[in-house]
Short mmCIF file of C-alpha atoms in Angstrom, two decimals:
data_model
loop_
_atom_site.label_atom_id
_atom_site.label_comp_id
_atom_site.label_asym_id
_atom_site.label_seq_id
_atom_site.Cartn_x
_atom_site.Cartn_y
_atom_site.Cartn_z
CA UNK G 245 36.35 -11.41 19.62
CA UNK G 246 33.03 -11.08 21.58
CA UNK G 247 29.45 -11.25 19.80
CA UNK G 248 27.77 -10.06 22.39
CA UNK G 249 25.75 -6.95 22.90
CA UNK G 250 26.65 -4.90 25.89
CA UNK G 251 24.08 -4.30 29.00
CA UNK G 252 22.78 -1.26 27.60
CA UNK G 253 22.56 -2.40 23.64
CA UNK G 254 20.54 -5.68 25.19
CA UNK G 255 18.20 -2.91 26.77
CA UNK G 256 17.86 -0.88 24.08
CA UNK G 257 17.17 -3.88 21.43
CA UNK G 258 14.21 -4.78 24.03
CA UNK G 259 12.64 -1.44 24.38
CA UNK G 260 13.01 -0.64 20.36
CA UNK G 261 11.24 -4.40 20.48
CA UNK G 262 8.96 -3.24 22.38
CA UNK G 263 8.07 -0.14 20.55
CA UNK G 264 7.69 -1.25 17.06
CA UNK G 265 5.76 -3.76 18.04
CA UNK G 266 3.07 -2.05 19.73
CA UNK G 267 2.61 0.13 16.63
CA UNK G 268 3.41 -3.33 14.46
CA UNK G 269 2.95 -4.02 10.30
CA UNK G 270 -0.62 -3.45 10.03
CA UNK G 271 0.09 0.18 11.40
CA UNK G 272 2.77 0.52 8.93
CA UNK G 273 0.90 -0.69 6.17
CA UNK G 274 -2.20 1.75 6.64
CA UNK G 275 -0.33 4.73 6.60
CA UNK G 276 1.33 3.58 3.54
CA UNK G 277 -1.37 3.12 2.05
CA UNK G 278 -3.46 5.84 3.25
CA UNK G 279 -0.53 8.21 1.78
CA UNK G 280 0.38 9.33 5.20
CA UNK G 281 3.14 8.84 7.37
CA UNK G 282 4.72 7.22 10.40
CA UNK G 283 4.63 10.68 12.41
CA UNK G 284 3.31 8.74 15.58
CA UNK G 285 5.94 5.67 15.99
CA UNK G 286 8.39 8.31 14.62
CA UNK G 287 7.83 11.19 17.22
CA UNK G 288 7.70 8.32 19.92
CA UNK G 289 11.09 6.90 18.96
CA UNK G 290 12.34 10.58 19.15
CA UNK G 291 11.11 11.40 22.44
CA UNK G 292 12.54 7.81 24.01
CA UNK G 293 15.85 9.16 22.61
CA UNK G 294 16.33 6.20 20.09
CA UNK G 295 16.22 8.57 16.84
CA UNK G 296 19.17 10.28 18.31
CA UNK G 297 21.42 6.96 19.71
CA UNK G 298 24.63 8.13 17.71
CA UNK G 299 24.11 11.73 18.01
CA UNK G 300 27.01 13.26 20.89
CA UNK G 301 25.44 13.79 24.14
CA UNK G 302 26.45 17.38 24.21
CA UNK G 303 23.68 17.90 21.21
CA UNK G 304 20.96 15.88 22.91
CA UNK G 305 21.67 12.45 22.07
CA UNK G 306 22.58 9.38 23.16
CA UNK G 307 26.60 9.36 22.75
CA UNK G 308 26.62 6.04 21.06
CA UNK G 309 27.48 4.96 17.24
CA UNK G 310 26.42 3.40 14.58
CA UNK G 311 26.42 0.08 16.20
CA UNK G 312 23.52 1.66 18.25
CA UNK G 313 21.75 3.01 15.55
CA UNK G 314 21.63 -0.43 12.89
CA UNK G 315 19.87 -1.93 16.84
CA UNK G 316 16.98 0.58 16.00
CA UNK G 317 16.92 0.41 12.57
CA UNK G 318 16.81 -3.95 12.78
CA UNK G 319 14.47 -3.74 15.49
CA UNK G 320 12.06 -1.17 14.07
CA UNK G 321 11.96 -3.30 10.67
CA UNK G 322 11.84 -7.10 12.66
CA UNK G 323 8.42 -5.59 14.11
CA UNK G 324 7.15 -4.86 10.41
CA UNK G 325 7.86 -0.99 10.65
CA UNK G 326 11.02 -0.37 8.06
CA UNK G 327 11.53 3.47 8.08
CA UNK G 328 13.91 4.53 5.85
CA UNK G 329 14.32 8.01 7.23
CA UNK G 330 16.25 6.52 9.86
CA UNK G 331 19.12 6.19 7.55
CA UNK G 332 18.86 9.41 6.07
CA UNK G 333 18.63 11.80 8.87
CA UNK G 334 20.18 9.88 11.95
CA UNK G 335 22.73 7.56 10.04
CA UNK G 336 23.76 9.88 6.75
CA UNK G 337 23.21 13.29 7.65
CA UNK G 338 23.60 13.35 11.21
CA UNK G 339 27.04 11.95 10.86
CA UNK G 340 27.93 14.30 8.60
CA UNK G 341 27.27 17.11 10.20
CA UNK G 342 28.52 15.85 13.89
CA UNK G 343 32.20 14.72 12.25
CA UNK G 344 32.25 17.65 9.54
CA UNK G 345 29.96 20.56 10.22
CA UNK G 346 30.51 23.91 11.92
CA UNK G 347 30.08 24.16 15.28
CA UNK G 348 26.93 26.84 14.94
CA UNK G 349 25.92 23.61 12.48
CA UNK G 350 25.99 21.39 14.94
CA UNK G 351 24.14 23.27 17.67
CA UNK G 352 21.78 24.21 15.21
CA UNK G 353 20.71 20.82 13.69
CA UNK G 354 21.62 18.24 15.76
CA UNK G 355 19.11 18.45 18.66
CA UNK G 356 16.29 18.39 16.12
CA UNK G 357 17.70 15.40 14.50
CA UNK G 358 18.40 13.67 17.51
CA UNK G 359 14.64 14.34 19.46
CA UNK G 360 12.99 13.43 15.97
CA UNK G 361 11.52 16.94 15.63
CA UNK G 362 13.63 18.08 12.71
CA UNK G 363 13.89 15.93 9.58
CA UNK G 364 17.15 16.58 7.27
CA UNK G 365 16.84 13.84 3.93
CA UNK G 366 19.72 13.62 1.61
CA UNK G 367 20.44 14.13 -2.05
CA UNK G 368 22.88 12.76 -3.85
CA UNK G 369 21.35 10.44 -6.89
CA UNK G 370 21.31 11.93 -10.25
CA UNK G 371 18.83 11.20 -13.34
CA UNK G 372 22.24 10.75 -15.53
CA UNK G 373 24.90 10.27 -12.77
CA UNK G 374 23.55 7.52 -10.44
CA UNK G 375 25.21 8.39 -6.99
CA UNK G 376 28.70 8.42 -9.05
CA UNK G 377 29.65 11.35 -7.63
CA UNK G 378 32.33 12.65 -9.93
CA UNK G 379 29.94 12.88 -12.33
CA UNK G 380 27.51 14.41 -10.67
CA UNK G 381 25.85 17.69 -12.63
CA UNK G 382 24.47 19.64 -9.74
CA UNK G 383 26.31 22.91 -9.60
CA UNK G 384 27.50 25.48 -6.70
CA UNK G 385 29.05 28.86 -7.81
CA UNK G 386 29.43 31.78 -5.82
CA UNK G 387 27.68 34.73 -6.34
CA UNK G 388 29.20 37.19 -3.61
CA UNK G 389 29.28 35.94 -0.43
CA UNK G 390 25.87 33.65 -1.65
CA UNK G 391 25.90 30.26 -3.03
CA UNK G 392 23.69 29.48 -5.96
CA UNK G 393 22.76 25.81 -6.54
CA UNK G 394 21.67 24.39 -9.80
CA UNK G 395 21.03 20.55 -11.10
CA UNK G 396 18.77 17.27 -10.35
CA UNK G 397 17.97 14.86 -8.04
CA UNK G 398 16.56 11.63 -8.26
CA UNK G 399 15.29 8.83 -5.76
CA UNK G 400 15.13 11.34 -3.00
CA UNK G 401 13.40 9.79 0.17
CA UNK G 402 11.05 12.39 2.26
CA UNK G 403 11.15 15.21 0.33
CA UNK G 404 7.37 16.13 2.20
CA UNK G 405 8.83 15.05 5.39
CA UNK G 406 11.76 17.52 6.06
CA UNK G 407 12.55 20.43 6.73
CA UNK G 408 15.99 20.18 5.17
CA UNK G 409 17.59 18.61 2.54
CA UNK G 410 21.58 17.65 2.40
CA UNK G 411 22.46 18.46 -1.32
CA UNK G 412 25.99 17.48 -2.57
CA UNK G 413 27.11 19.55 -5.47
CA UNK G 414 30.36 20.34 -6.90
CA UNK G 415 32.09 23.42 -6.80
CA UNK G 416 35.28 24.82 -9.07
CA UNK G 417 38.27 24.57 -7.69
CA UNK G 418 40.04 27.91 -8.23
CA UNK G 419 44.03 26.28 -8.09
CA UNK G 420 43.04 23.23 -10.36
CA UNK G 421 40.06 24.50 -12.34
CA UNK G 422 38.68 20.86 -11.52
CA UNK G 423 34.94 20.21 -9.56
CA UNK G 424 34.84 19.26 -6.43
CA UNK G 425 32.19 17.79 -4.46
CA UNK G 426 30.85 20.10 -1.36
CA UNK G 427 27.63 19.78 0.65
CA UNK G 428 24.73 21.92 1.41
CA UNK G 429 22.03 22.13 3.65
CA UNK G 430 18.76 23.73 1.69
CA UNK G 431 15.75 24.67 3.22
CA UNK G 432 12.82 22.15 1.83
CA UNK G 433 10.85 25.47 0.98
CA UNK G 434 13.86 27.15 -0.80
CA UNK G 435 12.73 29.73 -3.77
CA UNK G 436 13.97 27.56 -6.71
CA UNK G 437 13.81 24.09 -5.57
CA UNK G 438 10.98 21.80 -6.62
CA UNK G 439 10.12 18.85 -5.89
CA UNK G 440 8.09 16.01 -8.23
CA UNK G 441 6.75 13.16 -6.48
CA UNK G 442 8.20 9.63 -8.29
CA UNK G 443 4.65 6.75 -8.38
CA UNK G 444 6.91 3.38 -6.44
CA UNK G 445 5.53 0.09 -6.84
CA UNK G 446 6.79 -0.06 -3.19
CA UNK G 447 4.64 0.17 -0.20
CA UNK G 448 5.79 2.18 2.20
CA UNK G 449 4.98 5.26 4.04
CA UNK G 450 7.69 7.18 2.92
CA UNK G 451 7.96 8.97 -0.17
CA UNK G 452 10.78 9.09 -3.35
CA UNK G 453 11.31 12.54 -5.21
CA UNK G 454 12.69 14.02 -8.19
CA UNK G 455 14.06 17.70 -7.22
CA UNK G 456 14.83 20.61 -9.48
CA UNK G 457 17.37 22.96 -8.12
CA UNK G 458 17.06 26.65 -10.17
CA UNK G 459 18.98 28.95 -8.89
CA UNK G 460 18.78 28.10 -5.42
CA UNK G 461 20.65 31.13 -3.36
CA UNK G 462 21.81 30.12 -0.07
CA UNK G 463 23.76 32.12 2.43
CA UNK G 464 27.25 31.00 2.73
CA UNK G 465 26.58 29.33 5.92
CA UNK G 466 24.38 26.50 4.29
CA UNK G 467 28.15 24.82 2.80
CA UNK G 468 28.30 21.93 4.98
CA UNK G 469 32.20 22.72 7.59
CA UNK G 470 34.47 25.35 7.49
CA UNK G 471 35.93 25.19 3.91
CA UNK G 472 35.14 23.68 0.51
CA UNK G 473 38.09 20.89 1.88
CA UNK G 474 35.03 19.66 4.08
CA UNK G 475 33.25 18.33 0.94
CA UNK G 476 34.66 15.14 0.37
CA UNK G 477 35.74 13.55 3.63
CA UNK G 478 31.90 14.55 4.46
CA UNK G 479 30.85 12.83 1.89
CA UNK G 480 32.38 9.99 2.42
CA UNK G 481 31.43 9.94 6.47
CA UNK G 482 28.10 9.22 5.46
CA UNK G 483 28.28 6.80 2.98
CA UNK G 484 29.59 3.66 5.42
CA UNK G 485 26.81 4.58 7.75
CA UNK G 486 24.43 4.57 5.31
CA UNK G 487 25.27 1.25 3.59
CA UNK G 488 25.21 -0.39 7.55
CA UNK G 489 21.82 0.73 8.19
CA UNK G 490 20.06 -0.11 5.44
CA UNK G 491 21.81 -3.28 5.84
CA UNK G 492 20.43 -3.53 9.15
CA UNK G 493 17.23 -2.72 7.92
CA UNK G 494 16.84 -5.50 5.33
CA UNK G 495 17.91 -8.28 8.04
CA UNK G 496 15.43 -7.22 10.21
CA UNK G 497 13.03 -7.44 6.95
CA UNK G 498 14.44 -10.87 6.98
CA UNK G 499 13.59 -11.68 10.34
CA UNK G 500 9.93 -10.23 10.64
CA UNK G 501 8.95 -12.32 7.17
CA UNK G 502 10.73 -15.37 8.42
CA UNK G 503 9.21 -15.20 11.77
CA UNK G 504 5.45 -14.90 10.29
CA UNK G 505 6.10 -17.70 7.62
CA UNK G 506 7.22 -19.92 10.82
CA UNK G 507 4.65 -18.96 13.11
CA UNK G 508 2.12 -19.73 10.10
CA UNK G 509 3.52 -22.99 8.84
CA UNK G 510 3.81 -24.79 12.72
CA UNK G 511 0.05 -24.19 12.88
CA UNK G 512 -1.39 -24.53 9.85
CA UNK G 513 -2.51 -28.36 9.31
CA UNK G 514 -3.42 -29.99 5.87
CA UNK G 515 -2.13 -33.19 5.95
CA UNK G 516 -3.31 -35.95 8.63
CA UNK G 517 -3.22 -33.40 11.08
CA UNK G 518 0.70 -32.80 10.67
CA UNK G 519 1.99 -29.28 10.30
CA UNK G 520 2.72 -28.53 6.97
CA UNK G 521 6.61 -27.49 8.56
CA UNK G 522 7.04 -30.50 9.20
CA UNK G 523 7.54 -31.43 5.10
CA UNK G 524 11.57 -30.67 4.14
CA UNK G 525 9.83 -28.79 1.24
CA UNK G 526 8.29 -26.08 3.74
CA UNK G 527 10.45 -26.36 6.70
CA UNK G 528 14.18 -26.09 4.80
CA UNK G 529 13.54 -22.91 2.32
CA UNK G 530 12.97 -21.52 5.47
CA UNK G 531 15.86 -22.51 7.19
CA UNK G 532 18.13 -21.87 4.42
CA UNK G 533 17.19 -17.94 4.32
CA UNK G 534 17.33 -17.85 8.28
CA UNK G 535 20.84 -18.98 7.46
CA UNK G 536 21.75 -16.31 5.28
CA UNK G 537 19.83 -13.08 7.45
CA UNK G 538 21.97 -14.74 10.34
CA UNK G 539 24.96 -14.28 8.18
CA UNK G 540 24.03 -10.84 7.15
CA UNK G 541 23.85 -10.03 10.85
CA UNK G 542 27.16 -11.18 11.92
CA UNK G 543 28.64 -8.96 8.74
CA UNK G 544 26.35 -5.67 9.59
CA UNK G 545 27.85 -6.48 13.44
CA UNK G 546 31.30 -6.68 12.05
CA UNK G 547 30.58 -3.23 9.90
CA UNK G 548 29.06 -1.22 12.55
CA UNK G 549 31.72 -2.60 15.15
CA UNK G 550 34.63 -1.22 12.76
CA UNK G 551 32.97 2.21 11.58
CA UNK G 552 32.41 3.02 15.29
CA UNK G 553 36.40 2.11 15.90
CA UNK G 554 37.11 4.59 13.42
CA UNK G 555 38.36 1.73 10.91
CA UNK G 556 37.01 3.64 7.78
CA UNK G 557 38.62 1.59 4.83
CA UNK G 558 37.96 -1.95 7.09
CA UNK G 559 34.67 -0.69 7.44
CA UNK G 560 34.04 0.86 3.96
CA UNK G 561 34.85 -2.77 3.46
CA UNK G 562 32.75 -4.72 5.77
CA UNK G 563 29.77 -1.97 5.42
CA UNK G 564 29.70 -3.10 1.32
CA UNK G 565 29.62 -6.61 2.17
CA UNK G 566 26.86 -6.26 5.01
CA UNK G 567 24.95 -4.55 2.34
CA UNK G 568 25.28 -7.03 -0.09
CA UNK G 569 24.53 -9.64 2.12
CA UNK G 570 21.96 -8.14 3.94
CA UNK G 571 19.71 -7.41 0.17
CA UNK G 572 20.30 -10.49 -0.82
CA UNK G 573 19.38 -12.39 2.69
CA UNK G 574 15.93 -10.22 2.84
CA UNK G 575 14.69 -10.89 -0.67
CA UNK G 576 15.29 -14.39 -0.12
CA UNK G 577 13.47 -14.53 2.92
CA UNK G 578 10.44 -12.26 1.53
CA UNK G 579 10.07 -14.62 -0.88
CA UNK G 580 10.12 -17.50 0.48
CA UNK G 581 8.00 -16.80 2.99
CA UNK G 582 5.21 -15.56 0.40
CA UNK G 583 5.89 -19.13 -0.83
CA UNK G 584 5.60 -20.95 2.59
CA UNK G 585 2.45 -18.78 3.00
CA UNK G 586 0.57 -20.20 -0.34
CA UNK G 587 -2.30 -17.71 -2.23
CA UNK G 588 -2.83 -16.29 1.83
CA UNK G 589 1.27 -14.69 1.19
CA UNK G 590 -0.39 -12.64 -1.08
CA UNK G 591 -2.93 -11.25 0.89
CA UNK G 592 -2.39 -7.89 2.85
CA UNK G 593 -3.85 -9.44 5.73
CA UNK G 594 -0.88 -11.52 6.50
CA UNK G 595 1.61 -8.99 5.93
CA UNK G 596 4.72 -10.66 4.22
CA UNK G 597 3.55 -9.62 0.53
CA UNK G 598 3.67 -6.03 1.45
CA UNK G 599 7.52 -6.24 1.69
CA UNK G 600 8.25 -7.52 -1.39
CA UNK G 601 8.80 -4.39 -3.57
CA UNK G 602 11.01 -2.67 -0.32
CA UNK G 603 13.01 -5.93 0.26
CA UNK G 604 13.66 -6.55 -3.76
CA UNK G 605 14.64 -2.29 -3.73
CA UNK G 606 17.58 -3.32 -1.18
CA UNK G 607 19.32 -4.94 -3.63
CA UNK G 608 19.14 -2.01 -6.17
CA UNK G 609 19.81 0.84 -3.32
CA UNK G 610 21.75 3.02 -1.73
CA UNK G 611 24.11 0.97 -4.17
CA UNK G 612 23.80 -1.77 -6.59
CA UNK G 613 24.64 -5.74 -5.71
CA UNK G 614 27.14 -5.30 -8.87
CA UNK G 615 28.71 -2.14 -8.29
CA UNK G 616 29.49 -3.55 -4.55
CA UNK G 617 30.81 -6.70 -6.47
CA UNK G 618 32.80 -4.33 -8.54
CA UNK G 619 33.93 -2.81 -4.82
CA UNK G 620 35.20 -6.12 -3.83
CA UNK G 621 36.55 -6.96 -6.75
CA UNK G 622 39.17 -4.36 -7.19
CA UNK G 623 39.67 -3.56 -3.28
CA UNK G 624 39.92 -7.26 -2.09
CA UNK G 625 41.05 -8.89 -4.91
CA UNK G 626 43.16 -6.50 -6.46
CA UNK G 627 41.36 -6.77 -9.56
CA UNK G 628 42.09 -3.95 -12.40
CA UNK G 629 38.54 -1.18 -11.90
CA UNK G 630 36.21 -2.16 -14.00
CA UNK G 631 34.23 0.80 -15.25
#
């Protein structure tokens, strides 16, 4: 068992260091809440080839796996500079297309994906369904050798952002009569889709949409690998992904607010000229949630390592539990270091406030603490399925 990083995952954790925090949380915050985007630290990330980490060499990136890509995502987010795009195009859709797509897919998306100049979001969540995908009411049926795609989405994250969008659907199985889920990639400016922009109490720089799919005729070469069989092992490929990045998003949340509480309560002085960390009542909160983001960290680790083995069920596993973990450990630490931080943890200025709403949103999505207790419960404990 080895915890360490390898020579080039130590070099690539220091340069993503590096880069985030030249461009740091103040950067992040403006553009957030300018209503504009990260398109600089983005397009910089892309052209350094860390967008693109677990993208196959052969398609422009860096050959590595999902291991690689929760370094950039933790990194990014310990500078103060959380972008959630990072799971949807490189971790979710990415995947999906590199293990599932066609091979005229592949050479046609991947590149973009993996230099940052092409921006494919994903839509799954439904007003009525949640992401429970058998339930899902978004519609593919064939109309000649065209597809025609019909339903909502909800929650969607960079609608204005892409260029693409992944939809899943489901499709009629001719044998069984039974839906099916398949994937499709839709042009952003498809005749028939809208898009309605959701008001977040969340700052952040990236957006969440409602679509409306109407009709939406695609040629058949927008149905994600070679058959409708694709659909649900596709699916599924980039589900464990996602759950591991966003994991390793919300510990480096963890670490960037536990870092500024500490560097603020070893200097700041009230009390005959002692630091107020030196008081248990300051100093152990503190402690206590660096704990639990450490512990979140060894899990995402754990995940990441097994997904990139091609452990799927370990990893479907370990990737629910890094989540949980992980949402829990960053809230905590968010809010305690708002705490630590007294009336100025509310301020913008000190930039630990400004997390709260993303940090408390990791334990609601990609899927709920209780629905990954409901995971655990049945898989691990061999509990009857609850709902």
């Amino acid at each position: 068992m080895n915890f360490d990083l390898t020579d080039e995952q130590d070099q690539l954790r220091d340069a993503v260091r590096a880069l985030g925090r030249r461009y740091g949380h103040g950067y992040f915050v403006a553009k957030a809440k300018a209503g504009e985007h990260t398109t600089e630290l983005w397009g910089e990330a892309g052209r350094l080839g860390y967008l693109g980490v677990n993208i196959p060499t052969e398609y422009g990136g860096g050959g590595g796996g999902i291991t690689e890509l929760a370094i950039v995502c933790e990194e990014l987010a310990a500078a103060g500079c959380p972008l959630l795009l990072l799971v949807v195009s490189p971790a979710i859709v990415a995947t999906v297309i590199a293990k599932h797509g066609t091979i005229e897919q592949r050479e046609r998306f991947l590149p973009g994906m993996a230099d940052g100049t092409l921006k494919v979001v994903f839509a799954i969540t439904e007003p009525e369904a949640g992401s429970n995908f058998h339930r899902l009411g978004t519609v593919a049926r064939r109309d000649g050798d065209d597809w025609l795609l019909t339903g909502r989405k909800c929650y969607i994250s960079g609608v204005d952002e892409a260029d693409y969008v992944l939809v899943v659907a489901r499709t009629e199985d001719a044998a069984t009569g039974k839906l099916k889920p398949a994937l499709f990639v839709v042009p952003t400016d498809a005749a028939g889709l809208t898009a309605s922009k959701l008001d977040m109490e969340i700052v952040s720089p990236e957006n969440q949409f409602l679509l409306y799919l109407d009709d939406v005729r695609l040629p058949a070469d927008a149905l994600v690998g070679e058959s409708l069989d694709a659909g649900l092992p596709a699916l599924f490929a980039g589900l464990n992904p996602e759950r591991i990045t966003v994991a390793a998003m919300g510990a480096g949340t963890g670490r960037y607010a536990i870092e500024k509480a500490s560097d603020y309560t070893a200097s700041r002085k009230v009390w005959g000229g002692r630091s107020i960390g030196t008081h248990q009542g300051v100093s152990h909160p503190l402690a206590h949630a660096a704990v639990q983001v450490e512990l979140a960290r060894l899990m995402i680790h754990k995940a990441a390592a097994l997904y990139d083995a091609g452990r799927d069920l370990e990893a479907g596993v370990a990737g629910n539990m890094a989540k949980y973990a992980s949402g829990e450990a960053a809230a905590l630490a968010v809010d305690t270091a708002v705490q630590a931080l007294g009336g100025a943890g509310m301020t913008t200025e000190y930039g630990v406030a400004t997390l709260l709403g993303a940090a408390r949103a990791g334990r609601i999505a990609p899927v709920s603490r209780e629905m990954i207790l409901n995971f655990v419960a049945q898989h691990v404990l061999g509990q009857d399925k609850s709902y």
